[in-house]
mmCIF file of C-alpha atoms and ligand atoms in Angstrom:
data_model
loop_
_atom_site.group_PDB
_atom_site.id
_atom_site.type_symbol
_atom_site.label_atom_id
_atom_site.label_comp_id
_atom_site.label_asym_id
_atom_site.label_seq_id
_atom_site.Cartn_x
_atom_site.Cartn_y
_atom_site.Cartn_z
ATOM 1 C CA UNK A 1 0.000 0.000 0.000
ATOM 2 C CA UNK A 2 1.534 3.505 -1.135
ATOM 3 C CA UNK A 3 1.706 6.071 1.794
ATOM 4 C CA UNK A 4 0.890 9.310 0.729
ATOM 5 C CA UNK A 5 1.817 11.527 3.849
ATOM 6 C CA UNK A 6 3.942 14.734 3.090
ATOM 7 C CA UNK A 7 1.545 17.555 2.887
ATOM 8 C CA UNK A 8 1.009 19.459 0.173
ATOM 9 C CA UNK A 9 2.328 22.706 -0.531
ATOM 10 C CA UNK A 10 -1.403 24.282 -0.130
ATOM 11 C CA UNK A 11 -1.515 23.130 3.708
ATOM 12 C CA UNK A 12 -4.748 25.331 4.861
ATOM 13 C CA UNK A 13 -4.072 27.716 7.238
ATOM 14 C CA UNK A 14 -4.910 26.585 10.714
ATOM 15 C CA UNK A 15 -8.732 27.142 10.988
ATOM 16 C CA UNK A 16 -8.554 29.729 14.447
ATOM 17 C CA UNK A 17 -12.476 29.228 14.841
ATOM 18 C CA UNK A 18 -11.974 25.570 16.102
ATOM 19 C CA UNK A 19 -10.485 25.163 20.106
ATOM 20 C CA UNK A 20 -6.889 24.436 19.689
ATOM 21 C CA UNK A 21 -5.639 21.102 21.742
ATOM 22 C CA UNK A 22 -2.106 20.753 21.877
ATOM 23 C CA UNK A 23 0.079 17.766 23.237
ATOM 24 C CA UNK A 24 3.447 16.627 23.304
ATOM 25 C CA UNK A 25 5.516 13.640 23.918
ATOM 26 C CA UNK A 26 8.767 12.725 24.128
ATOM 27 C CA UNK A 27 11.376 10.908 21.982
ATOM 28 C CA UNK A 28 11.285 7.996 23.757
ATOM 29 C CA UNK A 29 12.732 4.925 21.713
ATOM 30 C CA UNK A 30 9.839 3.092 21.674
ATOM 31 C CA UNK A 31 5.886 3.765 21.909
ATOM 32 C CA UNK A 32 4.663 1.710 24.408
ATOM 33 C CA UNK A 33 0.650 0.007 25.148
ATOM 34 C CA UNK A 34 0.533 3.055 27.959
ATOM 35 C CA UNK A 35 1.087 6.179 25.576
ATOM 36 C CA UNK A 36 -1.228 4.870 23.186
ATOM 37 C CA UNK A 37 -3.936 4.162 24.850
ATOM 38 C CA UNK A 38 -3.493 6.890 27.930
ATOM 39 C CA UNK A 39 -2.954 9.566 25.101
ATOM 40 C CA UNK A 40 -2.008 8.734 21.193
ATOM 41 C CA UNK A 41 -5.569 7.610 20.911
ATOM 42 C CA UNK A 42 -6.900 10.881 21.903
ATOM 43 C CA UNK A 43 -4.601 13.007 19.644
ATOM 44 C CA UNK A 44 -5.742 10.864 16.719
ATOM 45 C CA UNK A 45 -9.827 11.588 17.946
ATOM 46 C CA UNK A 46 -9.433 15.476 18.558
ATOM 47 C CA UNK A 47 -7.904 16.278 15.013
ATOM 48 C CA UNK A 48 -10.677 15.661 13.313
ATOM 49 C CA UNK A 49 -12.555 18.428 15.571
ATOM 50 C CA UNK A 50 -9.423 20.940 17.125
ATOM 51 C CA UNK A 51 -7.177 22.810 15.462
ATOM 52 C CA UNK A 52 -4.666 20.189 16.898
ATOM 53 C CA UNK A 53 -1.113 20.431 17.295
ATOM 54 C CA UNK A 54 1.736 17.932 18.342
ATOM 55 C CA UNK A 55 4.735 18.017 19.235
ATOM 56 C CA UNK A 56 7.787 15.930 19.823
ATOM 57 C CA UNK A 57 9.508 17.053 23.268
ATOM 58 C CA UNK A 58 13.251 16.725 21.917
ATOM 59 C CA UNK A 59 14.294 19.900 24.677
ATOM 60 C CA UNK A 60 12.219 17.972 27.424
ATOM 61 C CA UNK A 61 14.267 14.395 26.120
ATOM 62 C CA UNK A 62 17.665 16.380 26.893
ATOM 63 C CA UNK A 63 16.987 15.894 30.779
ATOM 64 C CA UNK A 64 17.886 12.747 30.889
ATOM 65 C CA UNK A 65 18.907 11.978 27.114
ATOM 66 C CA UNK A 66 22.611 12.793 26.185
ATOM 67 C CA UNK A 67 23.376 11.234 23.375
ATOM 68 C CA UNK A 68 22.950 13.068 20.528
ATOM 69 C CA UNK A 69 23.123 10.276 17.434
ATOM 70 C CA UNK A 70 20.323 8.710 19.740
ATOM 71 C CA UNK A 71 18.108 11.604 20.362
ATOM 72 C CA UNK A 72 18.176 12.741 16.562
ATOM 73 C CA UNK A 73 17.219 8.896 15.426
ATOM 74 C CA UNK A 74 14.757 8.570 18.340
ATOM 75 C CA UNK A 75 12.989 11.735 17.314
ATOM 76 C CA UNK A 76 12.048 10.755 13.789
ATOM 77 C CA UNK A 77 10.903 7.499 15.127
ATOM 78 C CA UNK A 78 8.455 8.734 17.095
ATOM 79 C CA UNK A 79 7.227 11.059 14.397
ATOM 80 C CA UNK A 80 7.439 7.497 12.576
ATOM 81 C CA UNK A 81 5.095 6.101 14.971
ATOM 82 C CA UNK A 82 2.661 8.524 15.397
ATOM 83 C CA UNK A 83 1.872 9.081 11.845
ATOM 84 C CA UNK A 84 1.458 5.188 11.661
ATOM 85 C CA UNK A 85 -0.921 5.359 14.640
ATOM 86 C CA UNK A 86 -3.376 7.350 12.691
ATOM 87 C CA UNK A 87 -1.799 11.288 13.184
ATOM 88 C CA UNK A 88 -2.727 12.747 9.503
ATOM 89 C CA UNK A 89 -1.155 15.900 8.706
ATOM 90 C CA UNK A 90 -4.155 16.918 6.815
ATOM 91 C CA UNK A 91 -5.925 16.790 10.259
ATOM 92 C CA UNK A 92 -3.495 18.227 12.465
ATOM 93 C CA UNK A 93 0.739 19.825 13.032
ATOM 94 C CA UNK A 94 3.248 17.586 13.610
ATOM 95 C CA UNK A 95 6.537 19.341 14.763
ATOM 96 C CA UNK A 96 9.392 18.943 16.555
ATOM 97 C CA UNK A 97 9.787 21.653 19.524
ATOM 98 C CA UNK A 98 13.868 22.242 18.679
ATOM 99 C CA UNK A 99 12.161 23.130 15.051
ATOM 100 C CA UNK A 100 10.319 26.183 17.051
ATOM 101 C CA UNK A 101 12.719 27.214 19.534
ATOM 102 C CA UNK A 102 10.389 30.464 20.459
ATOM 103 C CA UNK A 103 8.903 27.709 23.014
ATOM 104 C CA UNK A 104 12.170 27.937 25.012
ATOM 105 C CA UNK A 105 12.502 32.056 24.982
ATOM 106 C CA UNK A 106 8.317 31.878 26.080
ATOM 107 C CA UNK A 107 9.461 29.413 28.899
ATOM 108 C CA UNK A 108 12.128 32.172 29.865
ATOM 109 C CA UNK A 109 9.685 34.546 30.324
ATOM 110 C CA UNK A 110 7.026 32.667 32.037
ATOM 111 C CA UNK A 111 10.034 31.251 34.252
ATOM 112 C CA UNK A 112 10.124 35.086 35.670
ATOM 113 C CA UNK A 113 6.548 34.718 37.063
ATOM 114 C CA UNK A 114 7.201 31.311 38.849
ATOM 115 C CA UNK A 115 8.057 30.382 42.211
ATOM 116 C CA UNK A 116 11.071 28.149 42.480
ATOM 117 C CA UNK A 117 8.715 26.467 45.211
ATOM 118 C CA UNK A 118 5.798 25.364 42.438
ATOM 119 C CA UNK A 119 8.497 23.660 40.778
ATOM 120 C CA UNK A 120 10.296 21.545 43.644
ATOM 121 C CA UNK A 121 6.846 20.281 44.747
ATOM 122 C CA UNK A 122 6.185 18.575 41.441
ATOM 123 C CA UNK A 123 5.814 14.950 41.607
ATOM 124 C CA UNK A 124 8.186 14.066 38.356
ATOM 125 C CA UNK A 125 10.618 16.349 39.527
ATOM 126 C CA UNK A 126 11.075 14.509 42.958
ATOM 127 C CA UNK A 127 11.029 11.005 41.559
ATOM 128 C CA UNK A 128 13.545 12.008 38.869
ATOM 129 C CA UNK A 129 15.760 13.360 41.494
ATOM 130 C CA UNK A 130 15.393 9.601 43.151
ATOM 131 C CA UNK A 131 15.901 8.139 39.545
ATOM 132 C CA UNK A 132 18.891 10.103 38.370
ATOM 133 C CA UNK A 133 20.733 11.553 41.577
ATOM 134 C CA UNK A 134 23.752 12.201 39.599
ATOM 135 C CA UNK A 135 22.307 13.998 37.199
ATOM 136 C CA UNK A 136 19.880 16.769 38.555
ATOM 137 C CA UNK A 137 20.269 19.117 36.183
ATOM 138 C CA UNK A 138 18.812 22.871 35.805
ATOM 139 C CA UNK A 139 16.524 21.193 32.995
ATOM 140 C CA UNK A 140 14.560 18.757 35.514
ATOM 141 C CA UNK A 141 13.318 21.657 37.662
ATOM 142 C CA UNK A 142 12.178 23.498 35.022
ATOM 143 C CA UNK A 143 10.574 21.031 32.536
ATOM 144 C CA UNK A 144 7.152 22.358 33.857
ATOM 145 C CA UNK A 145 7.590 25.993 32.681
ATOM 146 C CA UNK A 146 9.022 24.923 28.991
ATOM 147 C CA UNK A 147 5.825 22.563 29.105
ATOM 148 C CA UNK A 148 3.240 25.595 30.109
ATOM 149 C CA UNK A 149 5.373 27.671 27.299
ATOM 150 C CA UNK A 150 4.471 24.791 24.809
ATOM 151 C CA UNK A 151 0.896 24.937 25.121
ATOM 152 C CA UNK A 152 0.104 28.251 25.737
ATOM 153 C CA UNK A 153 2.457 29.929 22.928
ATOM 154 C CA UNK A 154 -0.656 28.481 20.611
ATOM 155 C CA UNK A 155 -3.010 29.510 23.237
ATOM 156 C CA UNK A 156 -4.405 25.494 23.396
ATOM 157 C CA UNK A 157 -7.395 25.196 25.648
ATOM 158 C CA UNK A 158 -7.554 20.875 25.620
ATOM 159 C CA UNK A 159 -4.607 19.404 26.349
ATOM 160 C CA UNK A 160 -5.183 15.306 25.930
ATOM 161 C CA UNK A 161 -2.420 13.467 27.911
ATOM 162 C CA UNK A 162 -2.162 10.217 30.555
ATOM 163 C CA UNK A 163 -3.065 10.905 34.129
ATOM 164 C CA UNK A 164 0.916 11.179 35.306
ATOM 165 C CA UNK A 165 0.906 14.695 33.533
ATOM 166 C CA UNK A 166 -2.196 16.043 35.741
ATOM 167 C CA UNK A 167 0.707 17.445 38.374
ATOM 168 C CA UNK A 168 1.849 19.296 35.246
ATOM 169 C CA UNK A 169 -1.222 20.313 33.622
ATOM 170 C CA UNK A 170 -2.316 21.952 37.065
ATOM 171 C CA UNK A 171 1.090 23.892 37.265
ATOM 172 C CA UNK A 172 0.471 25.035 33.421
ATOM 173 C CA UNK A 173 -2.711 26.545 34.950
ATOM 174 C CA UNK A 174 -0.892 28.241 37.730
ATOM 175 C CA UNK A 175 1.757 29.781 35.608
ATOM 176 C CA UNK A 176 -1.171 31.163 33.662
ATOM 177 C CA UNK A 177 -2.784 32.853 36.277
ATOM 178 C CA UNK A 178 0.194 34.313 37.797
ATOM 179 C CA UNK A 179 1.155 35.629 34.521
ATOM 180 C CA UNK A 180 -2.021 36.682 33.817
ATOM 181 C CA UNK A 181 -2.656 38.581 36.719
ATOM 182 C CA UNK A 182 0.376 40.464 36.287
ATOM 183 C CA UNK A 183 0.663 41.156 32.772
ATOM 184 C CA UNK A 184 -3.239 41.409 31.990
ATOM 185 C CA UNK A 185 -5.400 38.686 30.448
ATOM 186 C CA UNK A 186 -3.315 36.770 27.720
ATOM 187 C CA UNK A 187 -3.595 33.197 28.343
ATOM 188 C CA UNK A 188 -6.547 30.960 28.605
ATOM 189 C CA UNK A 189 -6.150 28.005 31.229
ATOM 190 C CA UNK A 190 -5.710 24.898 29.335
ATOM 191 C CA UNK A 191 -7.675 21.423 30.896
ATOM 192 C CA UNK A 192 -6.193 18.208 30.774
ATOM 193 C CA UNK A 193 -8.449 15.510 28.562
ATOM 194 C CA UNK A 194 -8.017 11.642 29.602
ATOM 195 C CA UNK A 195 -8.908 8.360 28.066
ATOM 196 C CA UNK A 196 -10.784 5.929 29.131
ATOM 197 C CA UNK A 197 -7.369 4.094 30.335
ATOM 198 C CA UNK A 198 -5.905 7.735 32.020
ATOM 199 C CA UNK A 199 -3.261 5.220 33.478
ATOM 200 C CA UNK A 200 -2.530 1.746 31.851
ATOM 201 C CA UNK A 201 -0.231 0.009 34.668
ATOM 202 C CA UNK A 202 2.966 -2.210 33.299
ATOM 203 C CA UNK A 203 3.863 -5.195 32.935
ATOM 204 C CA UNK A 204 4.502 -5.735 36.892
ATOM 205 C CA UNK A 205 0.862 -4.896 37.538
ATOM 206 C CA UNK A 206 1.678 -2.263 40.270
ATOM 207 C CA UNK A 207 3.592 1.182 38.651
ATOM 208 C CA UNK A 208 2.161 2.747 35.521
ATOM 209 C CA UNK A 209 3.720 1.547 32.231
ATOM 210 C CA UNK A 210 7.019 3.442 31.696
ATOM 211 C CA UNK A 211 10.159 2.751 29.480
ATOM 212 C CA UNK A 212 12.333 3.938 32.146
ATOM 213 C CA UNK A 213 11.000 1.076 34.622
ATOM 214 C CA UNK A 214 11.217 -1.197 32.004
ATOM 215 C CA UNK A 215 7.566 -2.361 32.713
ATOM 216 C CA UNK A 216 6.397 -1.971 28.897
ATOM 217 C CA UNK A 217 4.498 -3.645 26.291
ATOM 218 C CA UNK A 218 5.630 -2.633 22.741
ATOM 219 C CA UNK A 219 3.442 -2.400 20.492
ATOM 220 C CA UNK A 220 5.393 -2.009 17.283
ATOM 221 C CA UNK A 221 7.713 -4.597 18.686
ATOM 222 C CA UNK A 222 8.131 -7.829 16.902
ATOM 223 C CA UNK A 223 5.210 -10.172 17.436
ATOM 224 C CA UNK A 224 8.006 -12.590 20.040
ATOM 225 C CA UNK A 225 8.786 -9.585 22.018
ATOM 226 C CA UNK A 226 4.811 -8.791 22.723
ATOM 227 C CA UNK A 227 4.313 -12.102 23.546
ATOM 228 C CA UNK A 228 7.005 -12.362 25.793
ATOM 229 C CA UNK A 229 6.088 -9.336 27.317
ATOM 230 C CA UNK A 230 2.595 -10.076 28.268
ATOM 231 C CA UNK A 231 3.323 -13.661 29.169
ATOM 232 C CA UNK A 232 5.774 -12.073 31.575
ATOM 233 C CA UNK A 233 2.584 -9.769 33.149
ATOM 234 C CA UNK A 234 1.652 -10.094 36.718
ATOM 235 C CA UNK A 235 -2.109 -10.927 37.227
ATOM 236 C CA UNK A 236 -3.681 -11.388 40.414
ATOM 237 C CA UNK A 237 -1.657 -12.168 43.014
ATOM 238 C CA UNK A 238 -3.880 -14.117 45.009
ATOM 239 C CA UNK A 239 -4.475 -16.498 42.545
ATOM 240 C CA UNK A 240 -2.195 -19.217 43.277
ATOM 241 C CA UNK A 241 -3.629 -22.406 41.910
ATOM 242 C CA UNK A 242 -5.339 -22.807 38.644
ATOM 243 C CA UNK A 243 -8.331 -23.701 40.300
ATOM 244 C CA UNK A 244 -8.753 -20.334 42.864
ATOM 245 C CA UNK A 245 -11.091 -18.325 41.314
ATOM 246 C CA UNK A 246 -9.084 -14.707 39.846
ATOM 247 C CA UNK A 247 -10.323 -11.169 40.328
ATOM 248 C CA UNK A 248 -10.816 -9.349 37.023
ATOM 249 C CA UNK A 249 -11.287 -6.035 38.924
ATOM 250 C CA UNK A 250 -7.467 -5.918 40.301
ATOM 251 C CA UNK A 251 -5.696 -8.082 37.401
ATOM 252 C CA UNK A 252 -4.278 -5.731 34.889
ATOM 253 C CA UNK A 253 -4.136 -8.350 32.290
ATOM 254 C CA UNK A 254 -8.259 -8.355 32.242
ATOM 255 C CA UNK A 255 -8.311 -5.239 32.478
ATOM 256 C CA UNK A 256 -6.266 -4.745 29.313
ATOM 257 C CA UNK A 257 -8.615 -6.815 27.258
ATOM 258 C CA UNK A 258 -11.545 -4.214 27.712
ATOM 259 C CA UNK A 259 -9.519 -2.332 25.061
ATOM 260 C CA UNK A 260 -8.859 -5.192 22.501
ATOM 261 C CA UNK A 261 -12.685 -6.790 22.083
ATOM 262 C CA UNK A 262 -15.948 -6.422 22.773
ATOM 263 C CA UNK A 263 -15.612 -9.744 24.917
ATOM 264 C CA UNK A 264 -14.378 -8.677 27.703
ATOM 265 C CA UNK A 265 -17.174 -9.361 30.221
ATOM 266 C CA UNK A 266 -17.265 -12.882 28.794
ATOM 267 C CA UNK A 267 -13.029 -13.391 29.374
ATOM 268 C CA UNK A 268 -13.392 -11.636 32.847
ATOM 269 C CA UNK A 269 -15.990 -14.086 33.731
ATOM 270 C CA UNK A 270 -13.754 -17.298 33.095
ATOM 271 C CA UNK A 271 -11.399 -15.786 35.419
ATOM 272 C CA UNK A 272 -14.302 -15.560 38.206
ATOM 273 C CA UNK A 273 -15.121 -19.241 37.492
ATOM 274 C CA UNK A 274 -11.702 -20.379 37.069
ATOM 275 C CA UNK A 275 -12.975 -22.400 33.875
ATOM 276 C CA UNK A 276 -9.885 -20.343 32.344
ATOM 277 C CA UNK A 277 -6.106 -19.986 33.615
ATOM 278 C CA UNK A 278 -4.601 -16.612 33.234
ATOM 279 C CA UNK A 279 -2.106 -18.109 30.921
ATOM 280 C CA UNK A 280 -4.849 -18.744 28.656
ATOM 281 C CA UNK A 281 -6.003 -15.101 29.060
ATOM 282 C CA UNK A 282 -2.395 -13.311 28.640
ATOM 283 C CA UNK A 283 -2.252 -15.746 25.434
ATOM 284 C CA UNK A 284 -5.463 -14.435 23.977
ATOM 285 C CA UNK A 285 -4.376 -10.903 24.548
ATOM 286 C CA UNK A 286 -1.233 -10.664 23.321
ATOM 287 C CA UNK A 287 -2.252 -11.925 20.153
ATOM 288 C CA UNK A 288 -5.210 -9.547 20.127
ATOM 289 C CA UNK A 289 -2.251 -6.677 20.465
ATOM 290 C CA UNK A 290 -0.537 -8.237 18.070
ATOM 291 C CA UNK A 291 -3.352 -8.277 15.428
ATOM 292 C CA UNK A 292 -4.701 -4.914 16.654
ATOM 293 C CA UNK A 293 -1.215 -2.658 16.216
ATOM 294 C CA UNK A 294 -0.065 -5.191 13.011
ATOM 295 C CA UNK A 295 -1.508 -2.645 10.237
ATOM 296 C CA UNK A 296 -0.044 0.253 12.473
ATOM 297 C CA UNK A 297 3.245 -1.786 12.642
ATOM 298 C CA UNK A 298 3.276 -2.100 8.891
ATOM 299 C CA UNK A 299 2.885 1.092 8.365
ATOM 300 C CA UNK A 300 5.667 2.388 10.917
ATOM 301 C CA UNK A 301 7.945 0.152 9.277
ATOM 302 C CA UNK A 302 7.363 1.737 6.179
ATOM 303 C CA UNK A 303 7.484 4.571 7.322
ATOM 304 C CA UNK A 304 10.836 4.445 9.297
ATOM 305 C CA UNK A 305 11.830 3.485 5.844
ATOM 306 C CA UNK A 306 11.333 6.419 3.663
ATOM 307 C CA UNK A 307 12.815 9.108 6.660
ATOM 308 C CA UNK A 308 12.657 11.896 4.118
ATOM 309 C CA UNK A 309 8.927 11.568 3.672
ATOM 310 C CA UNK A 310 8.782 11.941 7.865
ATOM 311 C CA UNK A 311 11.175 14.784 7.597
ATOM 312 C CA UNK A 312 9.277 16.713 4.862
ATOM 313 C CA UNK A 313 6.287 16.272 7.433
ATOM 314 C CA UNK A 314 8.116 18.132 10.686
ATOM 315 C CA UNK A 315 9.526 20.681 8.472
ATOM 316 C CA UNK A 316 6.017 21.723 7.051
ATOM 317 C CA UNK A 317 4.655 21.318 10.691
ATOM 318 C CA UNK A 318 7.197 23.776 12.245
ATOM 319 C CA UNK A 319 7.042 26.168 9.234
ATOM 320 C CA UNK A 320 3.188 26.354 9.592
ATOM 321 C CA UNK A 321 3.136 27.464 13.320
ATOM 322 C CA UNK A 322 5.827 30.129 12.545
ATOM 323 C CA UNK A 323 3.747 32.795 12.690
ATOM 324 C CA UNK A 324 1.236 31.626 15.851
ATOM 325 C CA UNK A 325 4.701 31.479 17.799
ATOM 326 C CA UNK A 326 5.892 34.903 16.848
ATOM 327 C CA UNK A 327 2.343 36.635 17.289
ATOM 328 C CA UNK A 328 2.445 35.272 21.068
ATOM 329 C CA UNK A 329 5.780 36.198 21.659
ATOM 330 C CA UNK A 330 5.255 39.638 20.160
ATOM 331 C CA UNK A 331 2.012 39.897 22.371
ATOM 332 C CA UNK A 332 4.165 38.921 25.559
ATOM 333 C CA UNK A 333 6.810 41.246 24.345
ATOM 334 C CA UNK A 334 4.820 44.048 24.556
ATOM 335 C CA UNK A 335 3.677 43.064 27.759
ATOM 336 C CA UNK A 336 6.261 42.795 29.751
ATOM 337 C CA UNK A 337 8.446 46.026 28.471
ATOM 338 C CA UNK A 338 11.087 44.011 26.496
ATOM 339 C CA UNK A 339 11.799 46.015 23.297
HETATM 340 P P1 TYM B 1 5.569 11.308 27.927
HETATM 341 O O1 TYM B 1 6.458 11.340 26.738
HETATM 342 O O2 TYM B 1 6.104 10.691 29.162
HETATM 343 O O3 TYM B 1 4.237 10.536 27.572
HETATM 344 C C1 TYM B 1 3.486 10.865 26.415
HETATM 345 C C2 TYM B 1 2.003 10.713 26.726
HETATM 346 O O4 TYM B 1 1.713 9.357 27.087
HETATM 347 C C3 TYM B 1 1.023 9.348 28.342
HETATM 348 N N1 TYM B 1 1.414 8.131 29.077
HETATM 349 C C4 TYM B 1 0.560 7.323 29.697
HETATM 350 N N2 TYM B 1 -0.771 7.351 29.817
HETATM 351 C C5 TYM B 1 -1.367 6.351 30.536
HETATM 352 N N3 TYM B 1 -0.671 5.339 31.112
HETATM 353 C C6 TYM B 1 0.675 5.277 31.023
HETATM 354 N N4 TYM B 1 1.344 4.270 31.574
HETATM 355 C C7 TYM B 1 1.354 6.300 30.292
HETATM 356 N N5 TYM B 1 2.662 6.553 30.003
HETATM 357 C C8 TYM B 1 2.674 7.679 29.262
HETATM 358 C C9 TYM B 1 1.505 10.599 29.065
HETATM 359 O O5 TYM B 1 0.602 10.996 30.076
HETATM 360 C C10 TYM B 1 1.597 11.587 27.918
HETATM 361 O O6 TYM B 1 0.343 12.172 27.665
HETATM 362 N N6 TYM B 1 5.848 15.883 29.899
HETATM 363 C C11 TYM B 1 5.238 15.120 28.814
HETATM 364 C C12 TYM B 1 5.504 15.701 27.431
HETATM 365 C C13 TYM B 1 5.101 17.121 27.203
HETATM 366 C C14 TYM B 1 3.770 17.615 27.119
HETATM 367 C C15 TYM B 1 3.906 18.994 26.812
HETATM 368 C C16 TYM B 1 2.515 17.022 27.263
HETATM 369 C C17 TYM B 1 5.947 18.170 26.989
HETATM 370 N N7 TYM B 1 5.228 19.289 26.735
HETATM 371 C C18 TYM B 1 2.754 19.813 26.678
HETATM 372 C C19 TYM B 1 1.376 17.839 27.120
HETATM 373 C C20 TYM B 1 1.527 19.216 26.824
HETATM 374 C C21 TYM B 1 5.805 13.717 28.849
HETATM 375 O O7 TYM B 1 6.923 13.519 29.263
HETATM 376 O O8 TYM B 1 5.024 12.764 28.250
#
């Protein structure tokens, strides 16, 4: 099947009468079960109804990402794999944020309006600090404010993202205010949109899926790898024997399933009656992840292929929110007495 992805020349302007969402992620390596579902699925729905705009974190990655080979290949494969999970650059801006580096001046100047305090308090930055105590740099503290800068130099209202970034997304609202009541009214306060699986737990069945635990299920990994990945899940703990009856409430691989068929009532019930094992249930759903992300797959692999079609994508992304960038930062500019 011929992709046809690189936009053409004519690109429409970005329609301002439709909300603008806004997103971001970062250039992970892999994307893993928990970013689709907690997020990717959501930034494929809005673009059909936002003026929606992505964006692939590459300044946020360079907290704890050094090598620079690595970050630059990592990048395009995430733009890779979110244009194979449905992203359409007819339907929405794909960018990468070094390609728009008015983000980091915006986070400069919303840094002057935020406590030091606001930012120690944050969640990620404390269990960085625990993950990476030789290597607490500047960067960690302030990923917050280059985040707020990133959604409100478009002025985004909906902001779809897993339930780990709510600590963010309420700080993004706080920088707003304070700048706003300051400076005058020039932001609105952007709300954080969930999924219906706000926080898809990993593969050990107790922290949220994450590649730096190491917890993941990939889902454009070859078919062995998901296999081995979900055979390796925990399920219920309690059930020992084959024969105890399982909880489908507190076993993550059940509640998986309620994402990959409408069956799942019918699967959770031969936990209850222990007429099935829960090998039999991790086997059944890691081939219905493997048949569910196998088109996707294809398409990344394609994709990952032709890197000058995924370049000619970012490039026309970053070009078309030139201007929005450069309004705000004139607007803020003007605001704040810099010349
Ligand atoms: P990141 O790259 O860690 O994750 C990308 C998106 O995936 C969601 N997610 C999950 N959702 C549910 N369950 C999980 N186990 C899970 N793991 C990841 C995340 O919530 C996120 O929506 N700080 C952000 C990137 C960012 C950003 C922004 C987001 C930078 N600027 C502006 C929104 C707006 C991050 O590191 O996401």
């Amino acid at each position: 099947m011929a992709l046809e992805l690189a936009p053409s020349p004519a690109l429409a302007p970005l329609a301002s009468e439709r909300p603008r969402a806004f997103s971001g992620i970062q250039p992970s390596g892999i994307v893993h079960l928990g970013n689709d579902l907690g997020a990717v699925r959501n930034y494929v729905r809005l673009q059909y109804d936002y003026d929606a705009i992505y964006c692939i974190v590459d300044y946020h990655a360079l907290t704890t990402t050094h090598d620079g080979t690595l970050l630059r290949e990592r990048t395009r494969e995430m733009a890779a794999s979110l244009l194979a999970l449905g992203l359409d650059p007819e339907h929405c801006t794909l960018f990468v944020q070094s390609d728009r580096p008015e983000h980091t001046e915006l986070a400069w100047l919303l840094a002057t309006v935020t406590p030091v305090s606001w930012l120690e308090r944050t969640p990620t930055y404390k269990e960085k600090k625990l993950n990476q105590p030789d290597d607490v740099n500047h960067g960690l503290l302030t990923y917050p404010v280059l985040q707020a800068a990133d959604i409100v130099i478009y002025k985004a209202t909906v902001v779809p993202v897993g339930r780990d970034q709510a600590a963010h997304l309420e700080l993004s609202r706080e920088i707003v205010r304070a700048f706003n009541a300051r400076y005058g009214p020039t932001f609105p306060e952007p709300q954080a949109v969930f999924t219906d699986a706000p926080v898809v737990l990993g593969t050990d069945g107790v922290r949220k899926m994450s590649k730096s635990i190491g917890n993941t299920i990939d889902i454009f990994g070859a078919p062995e790898l998901i296999r081995k990945q979900v055979m390796s899940m925990v399920t219920d703990t309690k059930r020992i024997l084959r024969t105890d009856p399982g909880r489908p409430a507190v076993c993550n691989v059940c509640q998986l399933h309620r994402h990959f068929g409408a069956d799942y009532e019918e699967i959770w019930d031969g936990e209850r009656t222990a007429r099935t094992g829960c090998v039999d249930t991790k086997k059944l759903l890691a081939e219905r992840i493997i048949a569910y992300y196998a088109p996707a797959r294809e398409r990344y692999l394609e994709l990952i292929s032709k890197p000058a079609m995924v370049d000619e994508v970012l490039a026309a992304g970053a070009a078309r929110l030139k201007p929005l960038a450069e309004a705000t930062l004139a607007e803020v500019h003007a605001k704040m007495g810099l010349r």
